[in-house]
Amino acid sequence: MTIYDIAKVAGVSASTVSRVINNKENIKKETRDKVKQILREYNYIPNDQARGLVTRSTKLIGILVVDIRNAHHTDIAFVVEKFLRKKGYCSIILNAGEDESEMCEAIRIIEQRRVDGVLLIGSMFQNKRVKTEIIQNLSHIPIVMANGYIDRSNVYGVLVDEYEGVKKCVDLLFSKGKNNIAFIAKSTTPSSQEKIKGYIEGLKKHNYLEKDIIIIETNNTLKGGYKATQELLMEKKHIDAIIYSEDIIAVGGIQAVKDLGLCIPKKVAIIGVDNTIYGQIISPSLTSLDNKMTDMALQASNILIDDLEGMNHPEKIMLFSEIVERETT
Amino acid sequence: MTIYDIAKVAGVSASTVSRVINNKENIKKETRDKVKQILREYNYIPNDQARGLVTRSTKLIGILVVDIRNAHHTDIAFVVEKFLRKKGYCSIILNAGEDESEMCEAIRIIEQRRVDGVLLIGSMFQNKRVKTEIIQNLSHIPIVMANGYIDRSNVYGVLVDEYEGVKKCVDLLFSKGKNNIAFIAKSTTPSSQEKIKGYIEGLKKHNYLEKDIIIIETNNTLKGGYKATQELLMEKKHIDAIIYSEDIIAVGGIQAVKDLGLCIPKKVAIIGVDNTIYGQIISPSLTSLDNKMTDMALQASNILIDDLEGMNHPEKIMLFSEIVERETT
DNA sequence: TTGTAGGCGTTATCAG
DNA sequence: CTGATAACGCCTACAA
C-alpha cells in the first residue's frame, strides 16, 4: 500500500496524498477529508525508509551501552527509549562491550544505519579509539555522552560529579568514626578513576598518609566483590570501612563481611555507588552514592533532541550526586 | 559519499561499484581491487536505508518487551541483541507497557519502520487486541513470541512449561514436609495464570482441598511482595511455605518473613520464579524456578533468523524449567 | 566483464 | 489548490 495506491483510489495525485499525510497547508478541506478517509480505510502506514531517503533523516537514535545488564544501564535504556519514542524517534540499542574495537564496530554499525543522533552511555566510551572513530566518521550528527565528554563541536557531555560524591562518602565515614577506609573498584573505567581520585582526595583532607591509601582492583561482579573483600579483611584487620566503585561489588562485599562474622556497620561500614535496587535487597541494606544515572540519561536525551530540532545547549553540564544512607553506615 | 562518487573516482559505473560492494561474481580482478581500494580510501559506508528500499528489507528486528527493567527481560534483551547483530540485524527495542493500547501503538510503530521480523518477549502479548493488530497489520513478516503463542502461520511460539515447573515446586515443598503452601502472584499475566494452575494442580495431587488453596494477588514489586506476605502470615499463622510468581516479589516476601522474626526455611519456606540475580543477593539465598528465559530468547531469535533465511521450524516449541535450590527451602 | 535504465516509496520543487 | 517531475542512494535486469 503506497501513496500511489491511495492516490488512485482517491482520484488525486500522489503529491496530494503526501500533503495530506504530512498535514500541509493549502488543501481543500473536501480533498483532505476524502483522502484521510481512504487512508484510514486502507490502513495506510507510511514507509519510513523511503521517507527518510528523501528527508535525509531516519528518526533513529543509536544508543550504545557497554552492557545493558548493568542495573544502571538498564534503567537508562528504559527512560531514554520511552522519552525518544514520545519525540517520534526509535532507539537502536547496541551492547558495545568493553573492548575498544568492539565499540568502534558498534559505532560503524550505527553509522551505516544513518541514525540521526547517538547516545553514548557510560564513561567507557571516553577513549582514544572511540574518539578517533567519532571524529572521522561521526562528525555530522549530534552525539551526547552520558558520563563522558569529548571536546568536539558535535559532542555534548552530561557528567556527574562522582569525584565530589566519593569525597563526600569519605567524609561521611569519618563522621561515623571510621579511620581506616579502603576502596575496592573495577578500576578500568574513567568513571572509576574519578571515584578513586575522590577517595584519595577525601583521605588527604583528613590527613591520611599516602601509604595508608588502600585501593583494591576487582571485576564488576558479585563474586569479584566477595573475593576482594575477603582477602582484604583477612590481611588487614584494621580496616573499618570500605567504599566500592559499584553497588554490585559492594553487595558481594557485604556477603563476605557477614561470612567473616564481622558486624556491619559497627566493625566494617560499607558504601556502594549507583543506588541500584540491589542495595534494597541485600541485608543490611546498602548505603550508596546515587549518581543520578536516570536524570543524566534524561538530560542527555533531551539535549540530543533539542539539538536535532535546532536548539542550543551548553556543551557540557554537570549533575550532583547524592548519598542515600541505609544500614551499612 | 555514494556509489556514484566512488564510481567517478574509480572510473567505472555505479553498478560496478555496487557489484563489488555486494561481492558479486564476474568482475575482473583488477577492477574489483581498484574499486575496493577506493572504497576503503574514502571510507565508504553503504546507506542501509536506500539499500533496504530496493531489497525490501531493513535488517531491523523489532523487539517488544513490557518493561526492559524487569530483570529477565534485561537479560533477554542483551542476549538477543548480541545474537541478532552477529547475524547482521539491528534491534529496535520498545518498552511496550502493560496496557493493551500501548502495546498496539508499539506494534504500529515497528510496522511503520518496516522491520524484517518481530520478537514479542513475555506472555503479556497474548491478548485479543494484540492478536487482532497482528492479524491485520503484521501478517507479512515472521513473529516469534517468547513465552506466548498465537495460532497464525507467520507466528512462532517458544514456551516454557511453567505449569509443570510450579507443580514441581509444590512437590519439592511437600518433600520438605511443608503442608500449608500459599501462592503470591501478580496474576494479570497469562504466564502467572499458568503458574497458578500448576500450583493448584500440584496441591490437588497431594490431596489438598479446594478451600485450602490460598492465592494472594499483589503487584510485581519488592514492596508488593513484602506487604502481601506480611498480611498473609499475620492472618494465617499455619502457612509454612510460599511460592511467588516472580523473584522480586519473593525477595520482598523474604524481608517480610524475616521482619516477623520467622525462621526461613524452618518455619516458612520460600520459592521464587525467574532465577534472577536477586536470589543470590538476598539472604537467605532464594530457591527459584529457572524458567530458562535466556535460552528461550536465544531459541526465539534463532527461529526468527532461520525463518528470515527461508528455513523451516516447528510453529511451537517447549522448554523445560528447572528448580535451582538455595537456602530458602 | 561492464554500463544503461528503471524502479523502490517518499518528499520537494515548480508549474499550472 | 493540485499535478508532473525530479530527486534520495542503491540494486538489478537487460543490453552491449
Short mmCIF file of C-alpha atoms in Angstrom, two decimals, chain A:
data_model
loop_
_atom_site.label_atom_id
_atom_site.label_comp_id
_atom_site.label_asym_id
_atom_site.label_seq_id
_atom_site.Cartn_x
_atom_site.Cartn_y
_atom_site.Cartn_z
CA MET A 1 0.00 0.00 0.00
CA THR A 2 1.75 3.15 -1.25
CA ILE A 3 0.66 6.72 -1.67
CA TYR A 4 0.10 5.91 -5.32
CA ASP A 5 -2.43 3.27 -4.47
CA ILE A 6 -4.19 5.68 -2.20
CA ALA A 7 -4.00 8.40 -4.83
CA LYS A 8 -5.59 6.19 -7.41
CA VAL A 9 -8.50 5.28 -5.16
CA ALA A 10 -8.98 8.88 -4.13
CA GLY A 11 -8.76 10.13 -7.67
CA VAL A 12 -5.99 12.57 -6.84
CA SER A 13 -2.25 12.69 -7.36
CA ALA A 14 0.35 11.16 -5.09
CA SER A 15 1.56 14.60 -4.14
CA THR A 16 -1.80 15.48 -2.75
CA VAL A 17 -1.84 12.33 -0.70
CA SER A 18 1.60 13.14 0.58
CA ARG A 19 0.43 16.60 1.53
CA VAL A 20 -2.48 15.24 3.46
CA ILE A 21 -0.30 12.77 5.29
CA ASN A 22 2.11 15.49 6.29
CA ASN A 23 -0.59 17.96 7.28
CA LYS A 24 0.49 20.59 4.79
CA GLU A 25 -1.49 23.77 4.31
CA ASN A 26 -3.44 24.78 1.28
CA ILE A 27 -5.55 21.77 0.62
CA LYS A 28 -9.22 21.98 0.05
CA LYS A 29 -11.00 20.62 3.07
CA GLU A 30 -13.04 18.27 0.93
CA THR A 31 -9.98 16.76 -0.67
CA ARG A 32 -8.25 16.42 2.62
CA ASP A 33 -11.20 14.69 4.20
CA LYS A 34 -11.67 12.32 1.33
CA VAL A 35 -8.01 11.31 1.29
CA LYS A 36 -7.92 10.94 5.05
CA GLN A 37 -10.94 8.73 4.90
CA ILE A 38 -9.32 6.43 2.35
CA LEU A 39 -6.05 6.45 4.24
CA ARG A 40 -7.89 5.14 7.25
CA GLU A 41 -9.95 2.72 5.26
CA TYR A 42 -6.92 1.08 3.73
CA ASN A 43 -4.99 1.35 6.97
CA TYR A 44 -2.15 3.05 5.18
CA ILE A 45 1.12 3.26 7.04
CA PRO A 46 3.90 5.37 5.51
CA ASN A 47 7.21 3.77 4.70
CA ASP A 48 9.74 5.43 6.96
CA GLN A 49 12.55 4.09 4.88
CA ALA A 50 11.51 5.78 1.69
CA ARG A 51 10.56 8.85 3.59
CA GLY A 52 13.92 9.03 5.27
CA LEU A 53 15.74 8.64 2.00
CA VAL A 54 14.41 11.96 0.81
CA THR A 55 14.15 13.83 4.10
CA ARG A 56 17.62 12.61 4.99
CA SER A 57 16.56 11.60 8.42
CA THR A 58 15.82 8.19 9.86
CA LYS A 59 14.26 9.27 13.13
CA LEU A 60 16.51 6.62 14.57
CA ILE A 61 18.79 7.17 17.54
CA GLY A 62 21.72 4.87 18.20
CA ILE A 63 22.20 4.04 21.85
CA LEU A 64 25.48 2.49 22.85
CA VAL A 65 25.92 0.91 26.25
CA VAL A 66 28.68 -1.36 27.40
CA ASP A 67 26.28 -3.97 28.69
CA ILE A 68 22.62 -3.35 29.18
CA ARG A 69 22.53 -5.85 32.03
CA ASN A 70 24.32 -3.41 34.30
CA ALA A 71 21.50 -2.26 36.51
CA HIS A 72 22.02 1.43 35.86
CA HIS A 73 22.30 0.99 32.12
CA THR A 74 19.02 -0.86 32.16
CA ASP A 75 17.25 1.99 33.87
CA ILE A 76 18.77 4.39 31.42
CA ALA A 77 17.73 2.35 28.43
CA PHE A 78 14.18 2.33 29.72
CA VAL A 79 13.92 6.02 30.41
CA VAL A 80 15.64 7.03 27.21
CA GLU A 81 13.68 4.77 24.94
CA LYS A 82 10.40 6.00 26.35
CA PHE A 83 11.45 9.60 26.01
CA LEU A 84 12.75 9.31 22.49
CA ARG A 85 9.71 7.45 21.32
CA LYS A 86 7.46 10.19 22.61
CA LYS A 87 9.51 12.54 20.48
CA GLY A 88 8.98 10.38 17.42
CA TYR A 89 12.28 8.57 17.43
CA CYS A 90 13.08 4.88 17.68
CA SER A 91 16.03 3.54 19.60
CA ILE A 92 18.59 1.15 18.25
CA ILE A 93 20.30 -0.23 21.29
CA LEU A 94 23.71 -1.86 20.97
CA ASN A 95 25.69 -3.62 23.65
CA ALA A 96 29.04 -2.32 22.61
CA GLY A 97 31.15 -4.28 25.05
CA GLU A 98 34.24 -3.17 26.92
CA ASP A 99 36.65 -3.74 24.16
CA GLU A 100 37.71 -0.72 22.13
CA SER A 101 37.45 -2.48 18.81
CA GLU A 102 34.04 -3.82 19.69
CA MET A 103 32.96 -0.29 20.46
CA CYS A 104 34.25 1.01 17.16
CA GLU A 105 32.49 -1.80 15.38
CA ALA A 106 29.26 -0.75 17.06
CA ILE A 107 29.83 2.84 16.06
CA ARG A 108 30.34 1.81 12.49
CA ILE A 109 27.09 -0.11 12.54
CA ILE A 110 25.00 2.79 13.74
CA GLU A 111 26.76 4.94 11.22
CA GLN A 112 25.70 2.66 8.44
CA ARG A 113 22.17 2.87 9.75
CA ARG A 114 22.28 6.60 9.26
CA VAL A 115 20.92 7.32 12.71
CA ASP A 116 20.01 10.93 13.39
CA GLY A 117 21.92 11.06 16.63
CA VAL A 118 23.87 8.98 19.09
CA LEU A 119 23.77 8.46 22.81
CA LEU A 120 26.88 7.06 24.41
CA ILE A 121 26.03 5.72 27.84
CA GLY A 122 28.87 5.36 30.30
CA SER A 123 32.35 6.65 30.77
CA MET A 124 33.89 3.74 28.92
CA PHE A 125 33.39 5.45 25.61
CA GLN A 126 35.90 8.07 26.54
CA ASN A 127 38.92 6.54 24.92
CA LYS A 128 41.25 7.30 22.11
CA ARG A 129 40.00 4.89 19.50
CA VAL A 130 36.39 5.78 20.01
CA LYS A 131 37.33 9.42 19.85
CA THR A 132 39.14 8.91 16.57
CA GLU A 133 36.24 6.93 15.19
CA ILE A 134 33.86 9.70 16.13
CA ILE A 135 36.00 12.42 14.64
CA GLN A 136 36.48 10.52 11.42
CA ASN A 137 33.05 9.13 10.83
CA LEU A 138 30.55 10.68 13.14
CA SER A 139 31.15 14.36 12.94
CA HIS A 140 27.97 15.14 11.06
CA ILE A 141 25.42 14.12 13.69
CA PRO A 142 24.91 15.15 17.30
CA ILE A 143 26.34 12.89 19.96
CA VAL A 144 25.60 13.06 23.63
CA MET A 145 27.79 11.27 26.11
CA ALA A 146 26.21 10.34 29.40
CA ASN A 147 29.05 10.35 31.91
CA GLY A 148 31.68 11.35 29.46
CA TYR A 149 32.84 14.13 27.19
CA ILE A 150 34.91 14.65 24.11
CA ASP A 151 35.80 18.14 23.01
CA ARG A 152 34.21 18.28 19.60
CA SER A 153 31.60 20.66 18.30
CA ASN A 154 29.03 17.95 17.69
CA VAL A 155 29.54 16.23 21.03
CA TYR A 156 27.73 17.08 24.23
CA GLY A 157 28.58 15.76 27.66
CA VAL A 158 26.41 15.21 30.69
CA LEU A 159 28.52 14.42 33.70
CA VAL A 160 28.07 13.53 37.33
CA ASP A 161 30.50 14.74 39.92
CA GLU A 162 31.47 11.31 41.14
CA TYR A 163 34.72 12.78 42.32
CA GLU A 164 32.95 15.06 44.78
CA GLY A 165 30.48 12.32 45.54
CA VAL A 166 33.06 9.84 46.71
CA LYS A 167 34.80 12.57 48.66
CA LYS A 168 31.52 13.10 50.47
CA CYS A 169 31.38 9.37 51.15
CA VAL A 170 34.78 9.55 52.81
CA ASP A 171 33.58 12.49 54.89
CA LEU A 172 30.53 10.56 55.95
CA LEU A 173 32.64 7.62 57.07
CA PHE A 174 34.99 9.84 59.07
CA SER A 175 31.99 11.44 60.72
CA LYS A 176 30.98 7.96 61.81
CA GLY A 177 34.35 7.49 63.45
CA LYS A 178 35.88 5.38 60.71
CA ASN A 179 39.57 5.95 60.16
CA ASN A 180 40.76 3.08 58.02
CA ILE A 181 38.94 3.28 54.77
CA ALA A 182 39.70 1.10 51.76
CA PHE A 183 38.43 1.37 48.21
CA ILE A 184 37.54 -1.62 46.08
CA ALA A 185 36.96 -0.97 42.40
CA LYS A 186 36.79 -2.18 38.92
CA SER A 187 39.34 0.43 38.02
CA THR A 188 39.45 0.28 34.26
CA THR A 189 36.75 2.83 33.57
CA PRO A 190 37.32 6.58 33.52
CA SER A 191 34.41 6.86 35.90
CA SER A 192 36.19 4.63 38.41
CA GLN A 193 39.28 6.73 38.03
CA GLU A 194 37.25 9.74 39.08
CA LYS A 195 35.94 7.89 42.06
CA ILE A 196 39.41 6.80 43.06
CA LYS A 197 40.60 10.37 42.85
CA GLY A 198 37.74 11.41 45.09
CA TYR A 199 38.66 8.70 47.53
CA ILE A 200 42.28 9.78 47.69
CA GLU A 201 41.47 13.46 47.98
CA GLY A 202 38.92 12.69 50.64
CA LEU A 203 41.51 10.88 52.67
CA LYS A 204 44.13 13.56 52.22
CA LYS A 205 41.71 16.11 53.50
CA HIS A 206 41.63 14.09 56.71
CA ASN A 207 45.42 13.96 56.88
CA TYR A 208 45.80 10.48 55.58
CA LEU A 209 49.28 9.41 54.60
CA GLU A 210 49.95 8.19 51.11
CA LYS A 211 50.93 4.75 52.40
CA ASP A 212 47.58 4.24 54.10
CA ILE A 213 45.62 4.55 50.90
CA ILE A 214 44.31 1.14 50.00
CA ILE A 215 42.88 0.55 46.56
CA ILE A 216 41.97 -2.95 45.53
CA GLU A 217 41.25 -3.94 41.97
CA THR A 218 38.49 -6.39 41.14
CA ASN A 219 35.98 -7.10 38.42
CA ASN A 220 32.46 -5.83 38.30
CA THR A 221 30.67 -8.82 39.80
CA LEU A 222 29.18 -10.16 42.99
CA LYS A 223 31.92 -12.77 43.20
CA GLY A 224 34.66 -10.26 42.49
CA GLY A 225 33.46 -8.09 45.33
CA TYR A 226 33.21 -11.06 47.65
CA LYS A 227 36.68 -12.33 46.97
CA ALA A 228 38.41 -8.97 47.07
CA THR A 229 36.73 -8.09 50.33
CA GLN A 230 37.52 -11.40 51.95
CA GLU A 231 41.18 -11.18 51.03
CA LEU A 232 41.42 -7.58 52.13
CA LEU A 233 39.86 -8.14 55.53
CA MET A 234 41.85 -11.29 56.26
CA GLU A 235 45.06 -9.48 55.55
CA LYS A 236 44.35 -6.05 57.03
CA LYS A 237 42.28 -6.49 60.12
CA HIS A 238 42.27 -2.81 60.98
CA ILE A 239 40.07 -1.80 58.04
CA ASP A 240 36.83 -0.36 59.36
CA ALA A 241 35.18 0.89 56.20
CA ILE A 242 35.13 0.06 52.51
CA ILE A 243 33.86 2.08 49.59
CA TYR A 244 33.09 0.21 46.38
CA SER A 245 33.01 1.58 42.87
CA GLU A 246 29.66 -0.10 42.16
CA ASP A 247 26.75 -1.47 44.14
CA ILE A 248 27.05 -4.97 42.79
CA ILE A 249 30.62 -5.23 44.05
CA ALA A 250 29.56 -3.79 47.39
CA VAL A 251 26.87 -6.43 47.66
CA GLY A 252 29.48 -9.15 47.24
CA GLY A 253 31.47 -7.26 49.85
CA ILE A 254 28.62 -7.30 52.35
CA GLN A 255 28.25 -11.04 51.92
CA ALA A 256 31.95 -11.53 52.54
CA VAL A 257 31.93 -9.36 55.66
CA LYS A 258 28.96 -11.27 57.01
CA ASP A 259 30.61 -14.60 56.29
CA LEU A 260 33.67 -13.45 58.19
CA GLY A 261 31.37 -12.85 61.13
CA LEU A 262 32.07 -9.13 61.26
CA CYS A 263 29.37 -6.71 62.23
CA ILE A 264 28.13 -4.14 59.72
CA PRO A 265 28.49 -1.19 60.18
CA LYS A 266 29.97 -1.46 63.66
CA LYS A 267 33.14 -3.28 62.68
CA VAL A 268 33.09 -2.50 58.98
CA ALA A 269 30.99 0.17 57.26
CA ILE A 270 30.19 -0.12 53.59
CA ILE A 271 29.22 2.25 50.80
CA GLY A 272 28.40 1.45 47.20
CA VAL A 273 27.83 3.58 44.14
CA ASP A 274 24.83 3.65 41.77
CA ASN A 275 21.98 3.30 44.25
CA THR A 276 20.51 0.29 42.48
CA ILE A 277 17.77 -1.96 43.75
CA TYR A 278 20.45 -4.40 44.91
CA GLY A 279 21.04 -2.09 47.84
CA GLN A 280 17.47 -2.52 48.96
CA ILE A 281 17.53 -6.27 48.58
CA ILE A 282 20.70 -7.03 50.48
CA SER A 283 20.65 -7.15 54.24
CA PRO A 284 21.83 -4.98 55.86
CA SER A 285 20.64 -2.52 53.27
CA LEU A 286 23.37 -0.66 51.45
CA THR A 287 24.30 2.99 51.75
CA SER A 288 25.01 4.10 48.22
CA LEU A 289 26.07 7.14 46.25
CA ASP A 290 23.24 7.91 43.88
CA ASN A 291 24.97 9.10 40.76
CA LYS A 292 21.72 10.23 39.17
CA MET A 293 22.07 7.97 36.20
CA THR A 294 18.50 8.28 35.06
CA ASP A 295 18.48 12.04 35.48
CA MET A 296 21.61 12.08 33.45
CA ALA A 297 20.12 9.90 30.76
CA LEU A 298 17.06 12.07 30.53
CA GLN A 299 19.16 15.22 30.30
CA ALA A 300 21.22 13.55 27.63
CA SER A 301 18.24 12.55 25.50
CA ASN A 302 16.77 15.95 25.97
CA ILE A 303 19.87 17.66 24.71
CA LEU A 304 20.05 15.31 21.77
CA ILE A 305 16.50 16.03 20.67
CA ASP A 306 16.90 19.74 21.23
CA ASP A 307 19.99 19.79 19.05
CA LEU A 308 18.18 17.81 16.39
CA GLU A 309 15.44 20.39 16.48
CA GLY A 310 17.89 23.24 16.14
CA MET A 311 18.01 24.44 19.72
CA ASN A 312 21.17 25.36 21.50
CA HIS A 313 22.65 23.84 24.61
CA PRO A 314 25.81 24.15 26.64
CA GLU A 315 28.35 21.58 25.52
CA LYS A 316 28.84 20.19 28.94
CA ILE A 317 26.67 20.03 32.01
CA MET A 318 27.26 18.60 35.43
CA LEU A 319 24.86 16.85 37.79
CA PHE A 320 25.31 16.37 41.50
CA SER A 321 25.42 13.00 43.14
CA GLU A 322 23.86 12.36 46.49
CA ILE A 323 24.42 9.84 49.25
CA VAL A 324 21.46 7.63 50.13
CA GLU A 325 22.11 6.40 53.61
CA ARG A 326 20.97 2.99 54.73
CA GLU A 327 22.05 0.39 57.25
CA THR A 328 25.65 -0.23 56.22
CA THR A 329 26.94 3.09 57.56
#
